[in-house]
Amino acid sequence: MPKIVVVGAVAGGATVASQIRYLDKDSSITVFDQDETMSFAACGMPYYLGGHIENEQDLIATTPEKFKDEKNIIVNMNHRVMRIDREKKIVEVKDLLSNKTFEDAYDVLILSPGGTPIVPKTDGLESAKVFTLRNFEDMRNIHSFIEAESPKSCVIVGAGFIGLEMAENLVELGMKVTLVEKSPQVMNILDVDSSDIVEKELHEHGVKVYKENFITHVDGRNITLDQCEKLEADFILMSVGVSPSTELASEAGLTIGDTRGIVTNEFMQTNDSAIYALGDAAENKDFITGQPKRVPLAWPAHRQAYIVANHIAGQEIPFKGMLGTSIAKVFDLSVGMTGLGERNLNESDLYFKTITQKSKSNAGYYPDHGDLFLKIHYDAENRKVLGAQVVGEKGVDKRIDVIATAIYAGLTIDDLQALELAYAPPYSSPKDPVNMASYRAK
Ligand code: FAD
């Protein structure tokens, strides 16, 4: 009966513990997490703050009590794992409420510690009201501040997924929102033309965007940008990304890779076969290029949990890598992407072509239709689909998922014309935009 210890009790940690129990009724499973709240839906937090979800408890999937009663899994919240002794196979744990430290032995250790929000060093930042949004307590802090102070304005630093989702939700609460982004475009992982559509949407909803810019000085409500622009805001939301939590792993001598994540093999084992890593902190590989890749999103954490649990149970299901498929809502637009974008492709040695398709999401005569911008990159030699971006008002999820599946299956751009995709006027056209792009690809 193996003794399993898991670090982290949210997306990856809680899922892997539960999957292990599903496959093995006997093993002893103990989970430690330094925070207060387990298994919360981080992805739902912007929508709770925007008032779309009324009760914060709806974001919590389960509790330590339920895990104990229903799955016989011990979850210790407010417990930080401080150190791993790989030789003795023990972890040193600190109970953050009592400040007491103790040791716990493992046969198998699973690390799913996620990441910590990056807060760039900024002159005078302590004089302002500054938030990050990573865990449940962060969300509560922002919510309490909004309730108590009724802020009218916010500067969001970072125009990635979370920054844009928060921009939308804060605008819907009636706030004036300004985005400050260091790179030359919003949603830096998009191709420029896709990003331009997103930026236009932000402008149309009153969000001011300062690109190639960052905050140099803060004095209370007064914020100075690099290019000397002066802004005022009741609070600042720092949303410039997360840094993978790898201190425990690196201090224990586990290999940290090019993406700053814990290096893992096809079964998510680290260089110590008794220790697995998954989720935001784990580095694996790109599905297409095989290059090191780390995708800090929910799908990898959940998928990798399945791989780890099965491997521990004796089933070898190799992880084949990540495409980074993702989607976000930005006001009336949805923005989806999968596989390699132009920047990755230009950096790779792949010779690629691109087809761009502007269509309606569904039958133009049907009252509820929208514009769709679809862009597919494919290998110029073997014609395999390498990546896609879809931006539009409707039907983005359907197209991006079809193309993600096509990449996984190794389909070529020419195969896409033959896909028999569901059609009725509210959903598509007899020739779906994915078929159309393929007809036109040279
Ligand atoms: P986490 O879920 O972050 O869990 C790690 C846990 O480990 C934390 O509770 C941490 O405190 C704990 N921990 C760390 N170190 C220790 C230690 N030494 N001892 C004990 N405990 C420790 N993804 C999507 O795919 N789609 C979305 O729409 C989406 N929206 C998001 C919106 C927001 C606001 C945020 C913050 C994230 C969003 N994500 C989204 C990302 C997704 O939530 C993460 O990718 C996922 O939670 C990662 O899972 P994880 O287990 O690696 O880390």
PDB file of N, CA and C and ligand atoms in Angstrom, residues 7-13 32-35 37 40-46 77 79-82 112-115 133-135 161-162 165 245 248 278-281 295-301 325 327, ligand 1:
ATOM      1  N   VAL A   7       1.656  17.846  -3.009  1.00  0.00           N
ATOM      2  CA  VAL A   7       1.833  19.252  -2.633  1.00  0.00           C
ATOM      3  C   VAL A   7       0.947  20.091  -3.552  1.00  0.00           C
ATOM      4  N   GLY A   8      -0.031  20.786  -2.957  1.00  0.00           N
ATOM      5  CA  GLY A   8      -0.970  21.585  -3.749  1.00  0.00           C
ATOM      6  C   GLY A   8      -2.334  20.908  -3.765  1.00  0.00           C
ATOM      7  N   ALA A   9      -3.395  21.682  -3.464  1.00  0.00           N
ATOM      8  CA  ALA A   9      -4.738  21.080  -3.382  1.00  0.00           C
ATOM      9  C   ALA A   9      -5.726  21.833  -4.260  1.00  0.00           C
ATOM     10  N   VAL A  10      -5.218  22.305  -5.410  1.00  0.00           N
ATOM     11  CA  VAL A  10      -6.163  22.993  -6.301  1.00  0.00           C
ATOM     12  C   VAL A  10      -6.263  22.181  -7.604  1.00  0.00           C
ATOM     13  N   ALA A  11      -6.028  22.798  -8.756  1.00  0.00           N
ATOM     14  CA  ALA A  11      -6.339  22.098 -10.013  1.00  0.00           C
ATOM     15  C   ALA A  11      -5.609  20.751 -10.138  1.00  0.00           C
ATOM     16  N   GLY A  12      -4.288  20.793 -10.147  1.00  0.00           N
ATOM     17  CA  GLY A  12      -3.536  19.555 -10.353  1.00  0.00           C
ATOM     18  C   GLY A  12      -3.553  18.656  -9.136  1.00  0.00           C
ATOM     19  N   GLY A  13      -3.312  19.240  -7.951  1.00  0.00           N
ATOM     20  CA  GLY A  13      -3.148  18.447  -6.725  1.00  0.00           C
ATOM     21  C   GLY A  13      -4.420  17.719  -6.321  1.00  0.00           C
ATOM     22  N   PHE A  32      -1.052  18.422   1.054  1.00  0.00           N
ATOM     23  CA  PHE A  32      -0.741  19.645   1.821  1.00  0.00           C
ATOM     24  C   PHE A  32      -0.899  20.863   0.916  1.00  0.00           C
ATOM     25  N   ASP A  33      -1.522  21.896   1.447  1.00  0.00           N
ATOM     26  CA  ASP A  33      -1.590  23.159   0.689  1.00  0.00           C
ATOM     27  C   ASP A  33      -1.441  24.311   1.672  1.00  0.00           C
ATOM     28  N   GLN A  34      -0.639  25.277   1.284  1.00  0.00           N
ATOM     29  CA  GLN A  34      -0.336  26.395   2.187  1.00  0.00           C
ATOM     30  C   GLN A  34      -1.485  27.405   2.296  1.00  0.00           C
ATOM     31  N   ASP A  35      -2.424  27.359   1.347  1.00  0.00           N
ATOM     32  CA  ASP A  35      -3.528  28.330   1.358  1.00  0.00           C
ATOM     33  C   ASP A  35      -4.702  27.812   2.190  1.00  0.00           C
ATOM     34  N   THR A  37      -8.056  27.672   0.975  1.00  0.00           N
ATOM     35  CA  THR A  37      -9.191  27.106   0.249  1.00  0.00           C
ATOM     36  C   THR A  37      -8.727  26.114  -0.799  1.00  0.00           C
ATOM     37  N   PHE A  40     -10.630  25.365  -5.641  1.00  0.00           N
ATOM     38  CA  PHE A  40     -11.505  26.446  -6.115  1.00  0.00           C
ATOM     39  C   PHE A  40     -11.280  26.628  -7.623  1.00  0.00           C
ATOM     40  N   ALA A  41     -12.298  27.166  -8.282  1.00  0.00           N
ATOM     41  CA  ALA A  41     -12.204  27.371  -9.733  1.00  0.00           C
ATOM     42  C   ALA A  41     -11.571  28.731  -9.991  1.00  0.00           C
ATOM     43  N   ALA A  42     -10.235  28.738 -10.128  1.00  0.00           N
ATOM     44  CA  ALA A  42      -9.533  30.003 -10.368  1.00  0.00           C
ATOM     45  C   ALA A  42     -10.099  30.701 -11.600  1.00  0.00           C
ATOM     46  N   CYS A  43     -10.446  29.889 -12.592  1.00  0.00           N
ATOM     47  CA  CYS A  43     -10.909  30.449 -13.873  1.00  0.00           C
ATOM     48  C   CYS A  43     -12.206  31.250 -13.705  1.00  0.00           C
ATOM     49  N   GLY A  44     -12.953  30.951 -12.644  1.00  0.00           N
ATOM     50  CA  GLY A  44     -14.228  31.657 -12.433  1.00  0.00           C
ATOM     51  C   GLY A  44     -14.074  32.949 -11.650  1.00  0.00           C
ATOM     52  N   MET A  45     -12.879  33.206 -11.104  1.00  0.00           N
ATOM     53  CA  MET A  45     -12.734  34.360 -10.195  1.00  0.00           C
ATOM     54  C   MET A  45     -13.035  35.706 -10.860  1.00  0.00           C
ATOM     55  N   PRO A  46     -12.567  35.965 -12.096  1.00  0.00           N
ATOM     56  CA  PRO A  46     -12.910  37.259 -12.707  1.00  0.00           C
ATOM     57  C   PRO A  46     -14.423  37.453 -12.820  1.00  0.00           C
ATOM     58  N   MET A  77      -5.001  21.889   4.814  1.00  0.00           N
ATOM     59  CA  MET A  77      -4.824  23.254   4.317  1.00  0.00           C
ATOM     60  C   MET A  77      -3.998  24.025   5.352  1.00  0.00           C
ATOM     61  N   HIS A  79      -0.925  24.349   5.392  1.00  0.00           N
ATOM     62  CA  HIS A  79       0.294  23.579   5.658  1.00  0.00           C
ATOM     63  C   HIS A  79       1.247  23.754   4.479  1.00  0.00           C
ATOM     64  N   ARG A  80       2.407  24.299   4.771  1.00  0.00           N
ATOM     65  CA  ARG A  80       3.393  24.505   3.688  1.00  0.00           C
ATOM     66  C   ARG A  80       4.469  23.427   3.734  1.00  0.00           C
ATOM     67  N   VAL A  81       4.712  22.815   2.600  1.00  0.00           N
ATOM     68  CA  VAL A  81       5.827  21.861   2.528  1.00  0.00           C
ATOM     69  C   VAL A  81       7.098  22.689   2.344  1.00  0.00           C
ATOM     70  N   MET A  82       8.011  22.541   3.295  1.00  0.00           N
ATOM     71  CA  MET A  82       9.189  23.418   3.347  1.00  0.00           C
ATOM     72  C   MET A  82      10.407  22.803   2.666  1.00  0.00           C
ATOM     73  N   SER A 112       2.375  19.739  -7.260  1.00  0.00           N
ATOM     74  CA  SER A 112       1.519  20.570  -8.122  1.00  0.00           C
ATOM     75  C   SER A 112       1.386  21.949  -7.470  1.00  0.00           C
ATOM     76  N   PRO A 113       2.520  22.641  -7.293  1.00  0.00           N
ATOM     77  CA  PRO A 113       2.521  23.869  -6.489  1.00  0.00           C
ATOM     78  C   PRO A 113       2.133  25.128  -7.261  1.00  0.00           C
ATOM     79  N   GLY A 114       1.832  25.003  -8.550  1.00  0.00           N
ATOM     80  CA  GLY A 114       1.380  26.169  -9.312  1.00  0.00           C
ATOM     81  C   GLY A 114       2.448  27.238  -9.430  1.00  0.00           C
ATOM     82  N   GLY A 115       2.016  28.484  -9.365  1.00  0.00           N
ATOM     83  CA  GLY A 115       2.967  29.591  -9.520  1.00  0.00           C
ATOM     84  C   GLY A 115       2.594  30.753  -8.617  1.00  0.00           C
ATOM     85  N   LEU A 133      -4.310  38.588  -8.626  1.00  0.00           N
ATOM     86  CA  LEU A 133      -5.426  37.642  -8.563  1.00  0.00           C
ATOM     87  C   LEU A 133      -4.904  36.257  -8.904  1.00  0.00           C
ATOM     88  N   ARG A 134      -4.659  35.482  -7.860  1.00  0.00           N
ATOM     89  CA  ARG A 134      -4.150  34.139  -8.077  1.00  0.00           C
ATOM     90  C   ARG A 134      -4.974  33.111  -7.288  1.00  0.00           C
ATOM     91  N   ASN A 135      -5.202  33.429  -6.009  1.00  0.00           N
ATOM     92  CA  ASN A 135      -5.925  32.440  -5.217  1.00  0.00           C
ATOM     93  C   ASN A 135      -7.215  33.033  -4.649  1.00  0.00           C
ATOM     94  N   PHE A 161      -4.465  37.020 -20.670  1.00  0.00           N
ATOM     95  CA  PHE A 161      -5.809  36.479 -20.424  1.00  0.00           C
ATOM     96  C   PHE A 161      -6.482  37.108 -19.210  1.00  0.00           C
ATOM     97  N   ILE A 162      -5.792  37.038 -18.060  1.00  0.00           N
ATOM     98  CA  ILE A 162      -6.445  37.454 -16.811  1.00  0.00           C
ATOM     99  C   ILE A 162      -6.661  38.961 -16.821  1.00  0.00           C
ATOM    100  N   GLU A 165      -9.693  39.596 -19.037  1.00  0.00           N
ATOM    101  CA  GLU A 165     -10.953  39.150 -18.410  1.00  0.00           C
ATOM    102  C   GLU A 165     -11.342  40.095 -17.281  1.00  0.00           C
ATOM    103  N   SER A 245       6.295  27.900  -9.237  1.00  0.00           N
ATOM    104  CA  SER A 245       6.831  27.680  -7.882  1.00  0.00           C
ATOM    105  C   SER A 245       7.735  26.451  -7.889  1.00  0.00           C
ATOM    106  N   LEU A 248      10.982  24.479  -3.937  1.00  0.00           N
ATOM    107  CA  LEU A 248      11.066  23.168  -3.270  1.00  0.00           C
ATOM    108  C   LEU A 248      11.822  22.173  -4.143  1.00  0.00           C
ATOM    109  N   LEU A 278       3.403  18.308 -11.940  1.00  0.00           N
ATOM    110  CA  LEU A 278       2.374  18.590 -12.947  1.00  0.00           C
ATOM    111  C   LEU A 278       1.843  20.003 -12.780  1.00  0.00           C
ATOM    112  N   GLY A 279       1.067  20.422 -13.763  1.00  0.00           N
ATOM    113  CA  GLY A 279       0.422  21.734 -13.689  1.00  0.00           C
ATOM    114  C   GLY A 279       1.349  22.870 -14.074  1.00  0.00           C
ATOM    115  N   ASP A 280       1.026  24.060 -13.551  1.00  0.00           N
ATOM    116  CA  ASP A 280       1.731  25.288 -13.937  1.00  0.00           C
ATOM    117  C   ASP A 280       3.241  25.208 -13.704  1.00  0.00           C
ATOM    118  N   ALA A 281       3.656  24.417 -12.712  1.00  0.00           N
ATOM    119  CA  ALA A 281       5.077  24.390 -12.353  1.00  0.00           C
ATOM    120  C   ALA A 281       5.870  23.370 -13.162  1.00  0.00           C
ATOM    121  N   VAL A 295       2.679  25.141 -20.060  1.00  0.00           N
ATOM    122  CA  VAL A 295       1.424  25.837 -20.360  1.00  0.00           C
ATOM    123  C   VAL A 295       0.655  26.025 -19.049  1.00  0.00           C
ATOM    124  N   PRO A 296       0.647  27.234 -18.494  1.00  0.00           N
ATOM    125  CA  PRO A 296      -0.016  27.434 -17.206  1.00  0.00           C
ATOM    126  C   PRO A 296      -1.530  27.600 -17.353  1.00  0.00           C
ATOM    127  N   LEU A 297      -2.169  26.521 -17.732  1.00  0.00           N
ATOM    128  CA  LEU A 297      -3.623  26.509 -17.918  1.00  0.00           C
ATOM    129  C   LEU A 297      -4.203  25.258 -17.268  1.00  0.00           C
ATOM    130  N   ALA A 298      -5.536  25.262 -17.152  1.00  0.00           N
ATOM    131  CA  ALA A 298      -6.187  24.181 -16.410  1.00  0.00           C
ATOM    132  C   ALA A 298      -6.098  22.826 -17.127  1.00  0.00           C
ATOM    133  N   TRP A 299      -6.201  22.839 -18.472  1.00  0.00           N
ATOM    134  CA  TRP A 299      -6.202  21.545 -19.168  1.00  0.00           C
ATOM    135  C   TRP A 299      -4.944  20.722 -18.882  1.00  0.00           C
ATOM    136  N   PRO A 300      -3.741  21.305 -19.006  1.00  0.00           N
ATOM    137  CA  PRO A 300      -2.559  20.480 -18.727  1.00  0.00           C
ATOM    138  C   PRO A 300      -2.580  19.908 -17.307  1.00  0.00           C
ATOM    139  N   ALA A 301      -2.980  20.716 -16.327  1.00  0.00           N
ATOM    140  CA  ALA A 301      -2.992  20.224 -14.940  1.00  0.00           C
ATOM    141  C   ALA A 301      -3.909  19.005 -14.818  1.00  0.00           C
ATOM    142  N   THR A 325      -3.763  24.963 -26.334  1.00  0.00           N
ATOM    143  CA  THR A 325      -5.093  25.400 -26.789  1.00  0.00           C
ATOM    144  C   THR A 325      -5.759  26.233 -25.695  1.00  0.00           C
ATOM    145  N   ILE A 327      -8.781  29.663 -24.825  1.00  0.00           N
ATOM    146  CA  ILE A 327      -9.853  30.554 -25.290  1.00  0.00           C
ATOM    147  C   ILE A 327     -10.144  31.573 -24.198  1.00  0.00           C
TER     148      ILE A 327
HETATM  149  P1  FAD B   1      -2.710  25.841  -8.614  1.00  0.00           P
HETATM  150  O1  FAD B   1      -4.097  25.538  -9.044  1.00  0.00           O
HETATM  151  O2  FAD B   1      -2.275  27.260  -8.545  1.00  0.00           O
HETATM  152  O3  FAD B   1      -2.474  25.154  -7.191  1.00  0.00           O
HETATM  153  C1  FAD B   1      -1.232  25.194  -6.547  1.00  0.00           C
HETATM  154  C2  FAD B   1      -1.448  25.159  -5.055  1.00  0.00           C
HETATM  155  O4  FAD B   1      -0.247  24.717  -4.431  1.00  0.00           O
HETATM  156  C3  FAD B   1      -1.738  26.546  -4.475  1.00  0.00           C
HETATM  157  O5  FAD B   1      -2.849  26.513  -3.613  1.00  0.00           O
HETATM  158  C4  FAD B   1      -0.453  26.883  -3.729  1.00  0.00           C
HETATM  159  O6  FAD B   1      -0.637  27.754  -2.634  1.00  0.00           O
HETATM  160  C5  FAD B   1      -0.007  25.504  -3.283  1.00  0.00           C
HETATM  161  N1  FAD B   1       1.417  25.440  -2.924  1.00  0.00           N
HETATM  162  C6  FAD B   1       2.466  25.952  -3.594  1.00  0.00           C
HETATM  163  N2  FAD B   1       3.618  25.670  -2.972  1.00  0.00           N
HETATM  164  C7  FAD B   1       3.300  24.960  -1.855  1.00  0.00           C
HETATM  165  C8  FAD B   1       4.052  24.388  -0.807  1.00  0.00           C
HETATM  166  N3  FAD B   1       5.385  24.463  -0.763  1.00  0.00           N
HETATM  167  N4  FAD B   1       3.394  23.739   0.166  1.00  0.00           N
HETATM  168  C9  FAD B   1       2.041  23.636   0.149  1.00  0.00           C
HETATM  169  N5  FAD B   1       1.271  24.177  -0.825  1.00  0.00           N
HETATM  170  C10 FAD B   1       1.904  24.816  -1.824  1.00  0.00           C
HETATM  171  N6  FAD B   1      -6.828  28.233 -17.017  1.00  0.00           N
HETATM  172  C11 FAD B   1      -7.594  27.863 -18.076  1.00  0.00           C
HETATM  173  O7  FAD B   1      -7.308  26.839 -18.693  1.00  0.00           O
HETATM  174  N7  FAD B   1      -8.679  28.591 -18.451  1.00  0.00           N
HETATM  175  C12 FAD B   1      -9.052  29.725 -17.798  1.00  0.00           C
HETATM  176  O8  FAD B   1     -10.051  30.364 -18.149  1.00  0.00           O
HETATM  177  C13 FAD B   1      -8.259  30.151 -16.710  1.00  0.00           C
HETATM  178  N8  FAD B   1      -8.579  31.284 -16.033  1.00  0.00           N
HETATM  179  C14 FAD B   1      -7.813  31.649 -14.952  1.00  0.00           C
HETATM  180  C15 FAD B   1      -8.168  32.799 -14.258  1.00  0.00           C
HETATM  181  C16 FAD B   1      -7.441  33.204 -13.151  1.00  0.00           C
HETATM  182  C17 FAD B   1      -7.807  34.461 -12.441  1.00  0.00           C
HETATM  183  C18 FAD B   1      -6.320  32.422 -12.719  1.00  0.00           C
HETATM  184  C19 FAD B   1      -5.522  32.853 -11.529  1.00  0.00           C
HETATM  185  C20 FAD B   1      -5.975  31.267 -13.409  1.00  0.00           C
HETATM  186  C21 FAD B   1      -6.705  30.884 -14.525  1.00  0.00           C
HETATM  187  N9  FAD B   1      -6.371  29.716 -15.252  1.00  0.00           N
HETATM  188  C22 FAD B   1      -7.134  29.358 -16.329  1.00  0.00           C
HETATM  189  C23 FAD B   1      -5.165  28.929 -14.918  1.00  0.00           C
HETATM  190  C24 FAD B   1      -5.469  27.715 -14.052  1.00  0.00           C
HETATM  191  O9  FAD B   1      -6.215  28.105 -12.930  1.00  0.00           O
HETATM  192  C25 FAD B   1      -4.133  27.118 -13.604  1.00  0.00           C
HETATM  193  O10 FAD B   1      -3.432  26.734 -14.754  1.00  0.00           O
HETATM  194  C26 FAD B   1      -4.291  25.906 -12.701  1.00  0.00           C
HETATM  195  O11 FAD B   1      -4.936  26.271 -11.516  1.00  0.00           O
HETATM  196  C27 FAD B   1      -2.914  25.314 -12.369  1.00  0.00           C
HETATM  197  O12 FAD B   1      -3.050  24.251 -11.487  1.00  0.00           O
HETATM  198  P2  FAD B   1      -1.858  23.852 -10.493  1.00  0.00           P
HETATM  199  O13 FAD B   1      -2.336  22.695  -9.705  1.00  0.00           O
HETATM  200  O14 FAD B   1      -0.603  23.753 -11.257  1.00  0.00           O
HETATM  201  O15 FAD B   1      -1.669  25.124  -9.559  1.00  0.00           O
END
